[in-house]
CSV table of C-alpha atoms and ligand atoms in Angstrom, one decimal:
chain,number,residue,atom,x,y,z
A,1,MET,CA,-5.8,-29.9,-14.7
A,2,SER,CA,-8.3,-31.1,-11.8
A,3,PRO,CA,-9.2,-35.3,-12.9
A,4,LYS,CA,-12.4,-35.5,-14.1
A,5,LYS,CA,-15.3,-36.1,-11.3
A,6,ASN,CA,-16.0,-39.6,-12.0
A,7,GLY,CA,-12.2,-39.8,-13.2
A,8,PRO,CA,-10.0,-42.9,-11.8
A,9,GLU,CA,-10.0,-43.7,-8.2
A,10,PRO,CA,-6.9,-41.5,-6.6
A,11,ILE,CA,-4.6,-44.4,-5.4
A,12,ALA,CA,-4.1,-44.6,-1.7
A,13,PRO,CA,-1.0,-43.5,-0.6
A,14,ALA,CA,0.8,-47.1,0.2
A,15,ALA,CA,1.3,-47.6,4.0
A,16,PRO,CA,4.8,-46.9,5.5
A,17,TRP,CA,7.4,-49.7,5.4
A,18,VAL,CA,7.8,-51.4,8.9
A,19,PRO,CA,11.1,-52.9,9.0
A,20,VAL,CA,10.4,-57.1,9.6
A,21,THR,CA,13.5,-57.6,12.3
A,22,ILE,CA,15.3,-60.5,13.2
A,23,ARG,CA,13.2,-60.9,16.4
A,24,ASP,CA,10.4,-61.4,13.5
A,25,VAL,CA,12.5,-64.1,11.8
A,26,ALA,CA,13.2,-65.8,15.2
A,27,LYS,CA,9.8,-65.7,16.0
A,28,VAL,CA,8.2,-67.2,13.1
A,29,ALA,CA,11.0,-69.8,12.6
A,30,GLY,CA,10.7,-70.5,16.8
A,31,VAL,CA,14.6,-69.9,17.2
A,32,SER,CA,16.7,-67.6,19.3
A,33,THR,CA,17.8,-64.3,17.5
A,34,GLY,CA,21.3,-65.6,17.7
A,35,THR,CA,20.4,-68.7,15.8
A,36,VAL,CA,19.0,-66.4,12.9
A,37,SER,CA,22.2,-64.5,13.3
A,38,ASN,CA,24.2,-67.6,12.9
A,39,VAL,CA,22.3,-68.8,9.9
A,40,LEU,CA,23.0,-65.6,8.2
A,41,ASN,CA,26.5,-65.0,9.2
A,42,ARG,CA,28.0,-68.6,9.9
A,43,PRO,CA,25.6,-71.1,8.1
A,44,ASP,CA,28.1,-73.5,8.3
A,45,ILE,CA,27.4,-73.8,12.6
A,46,VAL,CA,23.7,-74.4,12.1
A,47,ALA,CA,22.1,-77.6,11.7
A,48,GLU,CA,20.5,-78.1,8.0
A,49,SER,CA,16.9,-78.7,9.5
A,50,THR,CA,17.5,-75.2,11.4
A,51,ARG,CA,19.0,-73.3,8.7
A,52,ARG,CA,16.6,-74.2,6.0
A,53,ARG,CA,13.5,-73.3,8.6
A,54,VAL,CA,15.1,-69.9,9.4
A,55,LEU,CA,15.4,-69.3,5.8
A,56,GLN,CA,11.7,-70.1,5.2
A,57,ALA,CA,11.2,-67.4,7.9
A,58,VAL,CA,13.3,-64.9,6.4
A,59,GLU,CA,11.5,-65.7,2.7
A,60,SER,CA,7.8,-65.4,4.3
A,61,THR,CA,8.7,-62.5,6.4
A,62,GLY,CA,10.4,-60.7,3.9
A,63,PHE,CA,13.0,-60.2,6.0
A,64,ILE,CA,16.5,-58.0,4.6
A,65,ARG,CA,19.7,-58.3,6.3
A,66,ASN,CA,20.5,-54.0,7.1
A,67,THR,CA,24.5,-54.8,5.9
A,68,GLN,CA,25.6,-51.5,7.3
A,69,ALA,CA,24.3,-52.6,11.1
A,70,HIS,CA,26.3,-56.1,10.6
A,71,GLN,CA,29.4,-53.7,9.3
A,72,LEU,CA,28.9,-51.4,12.2
A,73,ARG,CA,29.5,-54.0,14.7
A,74,GLY,CA,32.9,-54.4,12.9
A,75,GLY,CA,31.1,-57.7,10.5
A,76,ARG,CA,32.5,-58.2,7.0
A,77,SER,CA,29.5,-57.9,3.8
A,78,GLN,CA,29.1,-60.9,2.0
A,79,THR,CA,30.8,-58.8,-0.8
A,80,VAL,CA,33.6,-59.6,-2.6
A,81,GLY,CA,35.3,-56.7,-4.7
A,82,VAL,CA,36.4,-57.1,-8.2
A,83,VAL,CA,38.7,-54.6,-10.3
A,84,VAL,CA,39.7,-55.2,-13.5
A,85,LEU,CA,41.6,-52.9,-16.3
A,86,ASP,CA,38.9,-52.9,-18.8
A,87,VAL,CA,35.3,-54.6,-18.5
A,88,ALA,CA,34.5,-54.2,-22.4
A,89,ASN,CA,37.2,-56.9,-23.1
A,90,PRO,CA,35.2,-60.0,-22.5
A,91,PHE,CA,38.6,-61.6,-21.3
A,92,PHE,CA,38.0,-59.3,-18.0
A,93,THR,CA,34.1,-60.3,-17.8
A,94,GLU,CA,34.9,-64.1,-18.2
A,95,MET,CA,37.6,-64.2,-15.4
A,96,PHE,CA,34.9,-62.3,-13.1
A,97,ARG,CA,32.2,-64.7,-14.1
A,98,GLY,CA,34.3,-67.4,-13.3
A,99,ALA,CA,35.3,-65.6,-9.5
A,100,GLU,CA,31.2,-65.1,-9.6
A,101,SER,CA,30.5,-69.0,-10.7
A,102,ARG,CA,32.7,-69.8,-7.6
A,103,LEU,CA,31.9,-67.0,-5.2
A,104,GLN,CA,27.8,-66.9,-5.2
A,105,THR,CA,27.8,-70.7,-4.0
A,106,GLU,CA,29.3,-69.5,-1.0
A,107,GLY,CA,26.7,-66.8,-0.5
A,108,TYR,CA,28.9,-64.0,-1.9
A,109,VAL,CA,28.1,-61.2,-4.2
A,110,LEU,CA,30.3,-59.1,-6.6
A,111,MET,CA,31.2,-55.3,-6.9
A,112,LEU,CA,33.0,-55.2,-10.6
A,113,ALA,CA,35.0,-52.2,-11.4
A,114,SER,CA,37.1,-51.3,-14.0
A,115,THR,CA,40.2,-49.1,-13.8
A,116,ASP,CA,41.1,-48.6,-17.6
A,117,GLY,CA,45.0,-48.4,-16.7
A,118,SER,CA,44.0,-45.7,-14.4
A,119,VAL,CA,45.8,-45.8,-10.8
A,120,GLU,CA,44.2,-43.1,-9.1
A,121,ARG,CA,40.3,-44.6,-10.6
A,122,GLU,CA,41.8,-47.7,-8.9
A,123,ALA,CA,42.4,-46.0,-5.3
A,124,ASN,CA,38.9,-44.7,-5.5
A,125,PHE,CA,37.4,-48.0,-6.4
A,126,VAL,CA,39.8,-49.8,-3.8
A,127,ARG,CA,39.2,-47.2,-1.0
A,128,ALA,CA,35.1,-47.6,-1.8
A,129,MET,CA,35.2,-51.4,-1.6
A,130,GLU,CA,37.0,-51.1,1.9
A,131,GLU,CA,34.8,-48.7,3.4
A,132,HIS,CA,31.6,-51.2,2.0
A,133,ARG,CA,33.8,-53.6,4.2
A,134,VAL,CA,33.9,-56.3,1.4
A,135,GLU,CA,35.5,-59.6,2.7
A,136,GLY,CA,38.3,-59.2,0.2
A,137,VAL,CA,39.3,-58.2,-3.6
A,138,LEU,CA,40.3,-59.8,-6.7
A,139,ILE,CA,42.3,-57.4,-8.8
A,140,THR,CA,44.2,-57.1,-12.1
A,141,PRO,CA,46.5,-54.2,-10.8
A,142,ALA,CA,46.4,-50.7,-13.3
A,143,ALA,CA,50.3,-50.0,-12.4
A,144,ALA,CA,53.3,-51.9,-13.7
A,145,GLU,CA,54.1,-52.3,-9.5
A,146,LEU,CA,52.3,-53.4,-6.7
A,147,GLY,CA,53.2,-50.5,-4.4
A,148,ALA,CA,49.2,-48.9,-4.5
A,149,LEU,CA,48.0,-52.2,-2.8
A,150,ALA,CA,50.1,-52.4,0.0
A,151,GLY,CA,47.2,-50.4,2.2
A,152,LEU,CA,44.9,-53.7,1.4
A,153,ARG,CA,47.7,-55.8,2.9
A,154,THR,CA,48.5,-53.6,5.6
A,155,ARG,CA,44.8,-53.4,6.6
A,156,GLY,CA,44.6,-57.1,6.3
A,157,VAL,CA,42.2,-57.3,3.6
A,158,PRO,CA,42.3,-61.0,2.0
A,159,THR,CA,43.7,-60.0,-1.8
A,160,VAL,CA,44.2,-62.0,-4.6
A,161,LEU,CA,45.9,-60.5,-7.8
A,162,LEU,CA,44.1,-61.1,-11.2
A,163,ASP,CA,46.4,-62.3,-14.2
A,164,ARG,CA,49.2,-60.8,-12.5
A,165,LYS,CA,52.6,-62.4,-10.1
A,166,ALA,CA,53.2,-61.3,-6.9
A,167,THR,CA,56.3,-59.6,-6.6
A,168,ALA,CA,57.3,-61.5,-3.3
A,169,ASP,CA,55.1,-63.7,-1.1
A,170,GLU,CA,52.7,-60.9,-0.2
A,171,PHE,CA,49.4,-61.3,-2.0
A,172,CYS,CA,47.9,-64.9,-4.0
A,173,SER,CA,47.8,-65.1,-7.6
A,174,VAL,CA,46.2,-66.3,-10.6
A,175,THR,CA,48.6,-65.8,-13.8
A,176,VAL,CA,49.0,-66.8,-17.1
A,177,ASP,CA,52.6,-67.1,-18.7
A,178,ASP,CA,52.3,-64.1,-21.4
A,179,VAL,CA,56.2,-64.4,-22.3
A,180,ARG,CA,55.7,-68.0,-23.0
A,181,GLY,CA,52.4,-67.2,-24.7
A,182,GLY,CA,54.5,-64.5,-27.0
A,183,GLU,CA,56.5,-66.8,-27.6
A,184,LEU,CA,54.0,-69.5,-29.0
A,185,ALA,CA,52.3,-66.7,-31.2
A,186,ALA,CA,55.7,-65.1,-33.0
A,187,ARG,CA,57.0,-69.3,-33.3
A,188,HIS,CA,53.9,-70.1,-35.0
A,189,LEU,CA,54.2,-67.2,-37.6
A,190,PHE,CA,58.3,-67.7,-38.2
A,191,GLU,CA,57.4,-71.6,-38.6
A,192,THR,CA,54.9,-70.8,-41.1
A,193,GLY,CA,57.4,-69.0,-43.2
A,194,HIS,CA,56.2,-65.3,-42.1
A,195,LEU,CA,60.2,-63.3,-41.8
A,196,GLU,CA,58.8,-59.8,-41.7
A,197,LEU,CA,56.2,-59.3,-38.8
A,198,ALA,CA,54.5,-56.0,-37.2
A,199,PHE,CA,54.1,-56.6,-33.5
A,200,VAL,CA,51.0,-54.7,-32.5
A,201,ASN,CA,51.5,-53.9,-28.6
A,202,GLY,CA,49.9,-51.6,-25.9
A,203,PRO,CA,51.9,-49.6,-23.4
A,204,SER,CA,54.9,-50.8,-21.5
A,205,SER,CA,52.9,-50.0,-18.4
A,206,VAL,CA,50.7,-52.9,-18.9
A,207,ARG,CA,52.8,-56.2,-17.2
A,208,GLN,CA,50.9,-58.2,-20.2
A,209,CYS,CA,52.3,-56.3,-23.3
A,210,ARG,CA,55.8,-56.5,-21.4
A,211,ASP,CA,55.5,-60.0,-20.6
A,212,ARG,CA,54.3,-60.4,-24.7
A,213,ARG,CA,57.1,-58.5,-26.2
A,214,GLN,CA,59.7,-60.3,-24.3
A,215,GLY,CA,58.3,-63.5,-25.6
A,216,VAL,CA,58.5,-62.4,-28.9
A,217,ARG,CA,62.0,-61.4,-28.5
A,218,LYS,CA,62.7,-64.9,-27.1
A,219,ALA,CA,61.6,-66.4,-30.2
A,220,VAL,CA,63.2,-64.1,-32.4
A,221,ARG,CA,66.7,-65.1,-30.7
A,222,SER,CA,65.3,-68.4,-31.2
A,223,VAL,CA,64.8,-68.7,-34.7
A,224,SER,CA,67.4,-66.4,-35.7
A,225,LYS,CA,69.9,-69.0,-35.5
A,226,THR,CA,68.7,-70.3,-38.7
A,227,LYS,CA,66.9,-68.0,-40.4
A,228,LYS,CA,66.6,-63.7,-40.9
A,229,VAL,CA,63.7,-62.6,-39.0
A,230,GLU,CA,62.4,-59.0,-38.5
A,231,VAL,CA,59.6,-57.9,-36.2
A,232,THR,CA,58.8,-54.4,-36.0
A,233,GLU,CA,56.4,-53.4,-32.5
A,234,VAL,CA,54.2,-51.3,-33.5
A,235,SER,CA,52.5,-49.8,-29.8
A,236,VAL,CA,49.0,-48.4,-29.1
A,237,GLY,CA,47.9,-46.4,-26.3
A,238,ALA,CA,45.5,-49.1,-25.6
A,239,LEU,CA,44.1,-52.8,-26.2
A,240,THR,CA,40.9,-51.9,-28.0
A,241,VAL,CA,39.1,-52.5,-31.3
A,242,ARG,CA,39.1,-48.9,-32.4
A,243,HIS,CA,43.1,-48.8,-31.8
A,244,GLY,CA,43.7,-52.1,-33.8
A,245,GLU,CA,41.4,-50.6,-36.9
A,246,ASP,CA,43.4,-46.7,-36.3
A,247,VAL,CA,46.8,-49.1,-36.9
A,248,VAL,CA,46.4,-50.3,-40.1
A,249,GLU,CA,47.2,-47.1,-42.1
A,250,ARG,CA,50.5,-47.4,-40.1
A,251,ILE,CA,51.2,-51.6,-40.9
A,252,LEU,CA,50.5,-50.9,-44.7
A,253,ALA,CA,52.8,-47.9,-45.1
A,254,MET,CA,55.7,-49.9,-43.8
A,255,SER,CA,58.5,-51.1,-46.2
A,256,PRO,CA,59.2,-53.7,-46.6
A,257,ARG,CA,55.7,-54.6,-45.6
A,258,PRO,CA,55.2,-57.5,-43.1
A,259,THR,CA,53.8,-60.4,-44.3
A,260,ALA,CA,52.1,-61.0,-40.9
A,261,VAL,CA,50.6,-58.9,-38.1
A,262,MET,CA,50.6,-60.2,-34.8
A,263,CYS,CA,48.4,-58.4,-31.6
A,264,ALA,CA,48.6,-58.4,-28.2
A,265,ASN,CA,45.2,-59.4,-27.7
A,266,ASP,CA,42.2,-60.3,-29.4
A,267,LEU,CA,40.3,-56.6,-29.6
A,268,LEU,CA,43.3,-55.2,-31.6
A,269,ALA,CA,43.1,-58.4,-33.6
A,270,LEU,CA,39.5,-57.5,-34.3
A,271,GLY,CA,40.1,-54.1,-35.3
A,272,VAL,CA,43.4,-55.0,-37.5
A,273,LEU,CA,40.8,-57.3,-39.6
A,274,ARG,CA,38.2,-54.6,-39.8
A,275,GLY,CA,40.6,-52.2,-41.2
A,276,LEU,CA,42.3,-54.8,-43.9
A,277,ALA,CA,38.7,-55.9,-44.8
A,278,SER,CA,37.9,-52.3,-45.4
A,279,ARG,CA,41.0,-51.6,-47.4
A,280,GLY,CA,40.3,-54.7,-49.8
A,281,VAL,CA,44.0,-56.3,-48.1
A,282,ARG,CA,42.8,-60.5,-48.2
A,283,VAL,CA,43.8,-61.9,-44.8
A,284,PRO,CA,45.9,-64.4,-44.8
A,285,ASP,CA,46.5,-64.3,-48.4
A,286,ASP,CA,48.3,-61.0,-48.4
A,287,LEU,CA,48.8,-60.2,-44.5
A,288,ALA,CA,48.5,-63.3,-41.9
A,289,VAL,CA,47.0,-61.9,-38.6
A,290,THR,CA,47.0,-63.4,-35.3
A,291,GLY,CA,45.5,-62.4,-31.6
A,292,TYR,CA,45.6,-62.9,-27.8
A,293,ASP,CA,42.9,-64.5,-25.8
A,294,ASP,CA,41.1,-66.4,-27.8
A,295,LEU,CA,37.8,-64.8,-27.3
A,296,ILE,CA,34.2,-66.1,-27.9
A,297,PHE,CA,34.1,-64.2,-31.3
A,298,GLY,CA,37.5,-65.3,-32.5
A,299,SER,CA,36.6,-68.7,-34.0
A,300,MET,CA,32.9,-67.1,-35.6
A,301,LEU,CA,34.8,-64.7,-37.9
A,302,SER,CA,35.2,-65.0,-41.3
A,303,PRO,CA,38.5,-65.9,-41.0
A,304,ALA,CA,38.7,-67.5,-38.4
A,305,LEU,CA,41.2,-65.9,-35.7
A,306,THR,CA,44.7,-67.6,-35.1
A,307,SER,CA,44.9,-66.4,-30.9
A,308,VAL,CA,46.8,-67.9,-27.8
A,309,ARG,CA,44.0,-69.1,-25.6
A,310,GLN,CA,44.0,-68.1,-21.9
A,311,PRO,CA,41.9,-70.0,-19.4
A,312,ALA,CA,39.8,-66.8,-17.9
A,313,PHE,CA,37.2,-68.3,-16.7
A,314,GLU,CA,39.0,-71.1,-15.0
A,315,LEU,CA,41.4,-68.3,-14.0
A,316,GLY,CA,38.7,-66.3,-11.9
A,317,VAL,CA,37.6,-69.9,-10.6
A,318,ALA,CA,41.1,-70.3,-8.8
A,319,ALA,CA,41.0,-67.3,-7.7
A,320,ALA,CA,38.1,-67.5,-5.7
A,321,GLU,CA,39.2,-70.5,-4.4
A,322,LEU,CA,42.3,-69.1,-3.4
A,323,LEU,CA,40.4,-65.7,-1.8
A,324,LEU,CA,38.3,-68.1,0.2
A,325,ASP,CA,41.1,-70.1,1.5
A,326,GLU,CA,42.4,-66.8,2.6
A,327,VAL,CA,39.2,-65.4,4.4
A,328,ARG,CA,38.9,-68.9,6.1
A,329,ASN,CA,41.8,-70.8,6.6
A,330,PRO,CA,44.1,-69.4,9.7
A,331,ASP,CA,46.9,-71.3,8.0
A,332,HIS,CA,46.5,-69.9,4.8
A,333,ARG,CA,49.9,-69.2,3.0
A,334,HIS,CA,49.6,-67.1,-0.1
A,335,ARG,CA,50.5,-69.3,-3.6
A,336,GLU,CA,50.5,-68.2,-7.1
A,337,VAL,CA,48.3,-71.0,-9.5
A,338,ARG,CA,49.6,-70.3,-12.6
A,339,PHE,CA,48.3,-71.7,-15.8
A,340,GLU,CA,50.2,-72.6,-19.5
A,341,PRO,CA,48.8,-70.5,-22.5
A,342,GLU,CA,47.8,-72.7,-25.5
A,343,LEU,CA,47.9,-71.4,-29.7
A,344,VAL,CA,44.5,-71.8,-31.2
A,345,VAL,CA,45.6,-72.0,-35.1
A,346,ARG,CA,42.6,-70.6,-37.5
A,347,THR,CA,42.5,-69.8,-41.1
A,348,SER,CA,43.5,-65.8,-40.0
A,349,SER,CA,47.0,-67.5,-40.4
A,350,ARG,CA,46.9,-70.7,-42.0
A,351,PRO,CA,49.9,-70.4,-44.6
B,401,LIG,O1,44.6,-55.9,-21.0
B,401,LIG,C1,45.4,-56.6,-21.7
B,401,LIG,C2,45.2,-57.6,-22.1
B,401,LIG,O2,45.4,-58.7,-20.9
B,401,LIG,C3,43.8,-58.7,-21.8
B,401,LIG,O3,43.2,-58.7,-23.2
B,401,LIG,C4,44.4,-60.0,-21.4
B,401,LIG,O4,45.3,-60.4,-22.6
B,401,LIG,C5,45.5,-59.3,-20.6
B,401,LIG,O5,45.7,-60.4,-20.6
């Protein structure tokens, strides 16, 4: 349909965009192109007043650095890759936010990817991040073993393990003692009179699940010296709300029925609470419930959820610090930063 004669004026095509170059910025700032390059790549060696003048020129000219060109010259991008198990789990996004809060003060941007426990997805993400010449990688490994990450070490890509211990000193790592965390949750239930527990746990390929199971077994050995307790592990395919909701039927069909359900993370616990509520099962009167992670929603539920707190944000900050040290410190030595879990008792398991 042709536009009416006195219709709106046709919009003139925009003039082709002419890239602003580093020379244009240098001219406006009154410095050499080398100084502009230093401000962009090694700001710590440029005087504050010069740095400010150059950044003002970058702003006023609308200069956008071409990181591909910078990378072709063997440079690294101001980017850090973050690979986690499940971005739908607030534990990982909170850990990401901790890392981001520290790294963005140094001018980094972060690329986030979720493996959902797939070693193949992990390999694809790691390859893509290396192709983008990331400065380093923060990763919660998908596999029980670390062999899939050997390439990062071989190619000298600074890498920090998130929420996973290194097997030797091949990587830096930030960890929480999940064995202790599992033990804390189980002991709490035993000590509040629960002798029959259901332990809803994820697959043994997930290291965190294996360690929490080990903690539960440690608590059973300890408490069995004075009282007879029984823990039945109920395995689920993933640690999600839906898997927690789906497992309730199996728990209620157990005989004898447990008086408490310990969940390997808060998402499972949220699903279990929803499943119990939809069947009129009262918490904690009929069945006590505990989670793990102490995610933000746990204290807002009714009943409020007992959980094992992991300092997710602090884990992320610590991982960022380790990565920056590995990138900048020629005498860097790989090390583990370990945090302790903390039991937070709330209504869902209070006697
Ligand atoms: O991904 C499984 C679990 O491991 C998360 O919920 C968190 O607890 C992590 O440690």
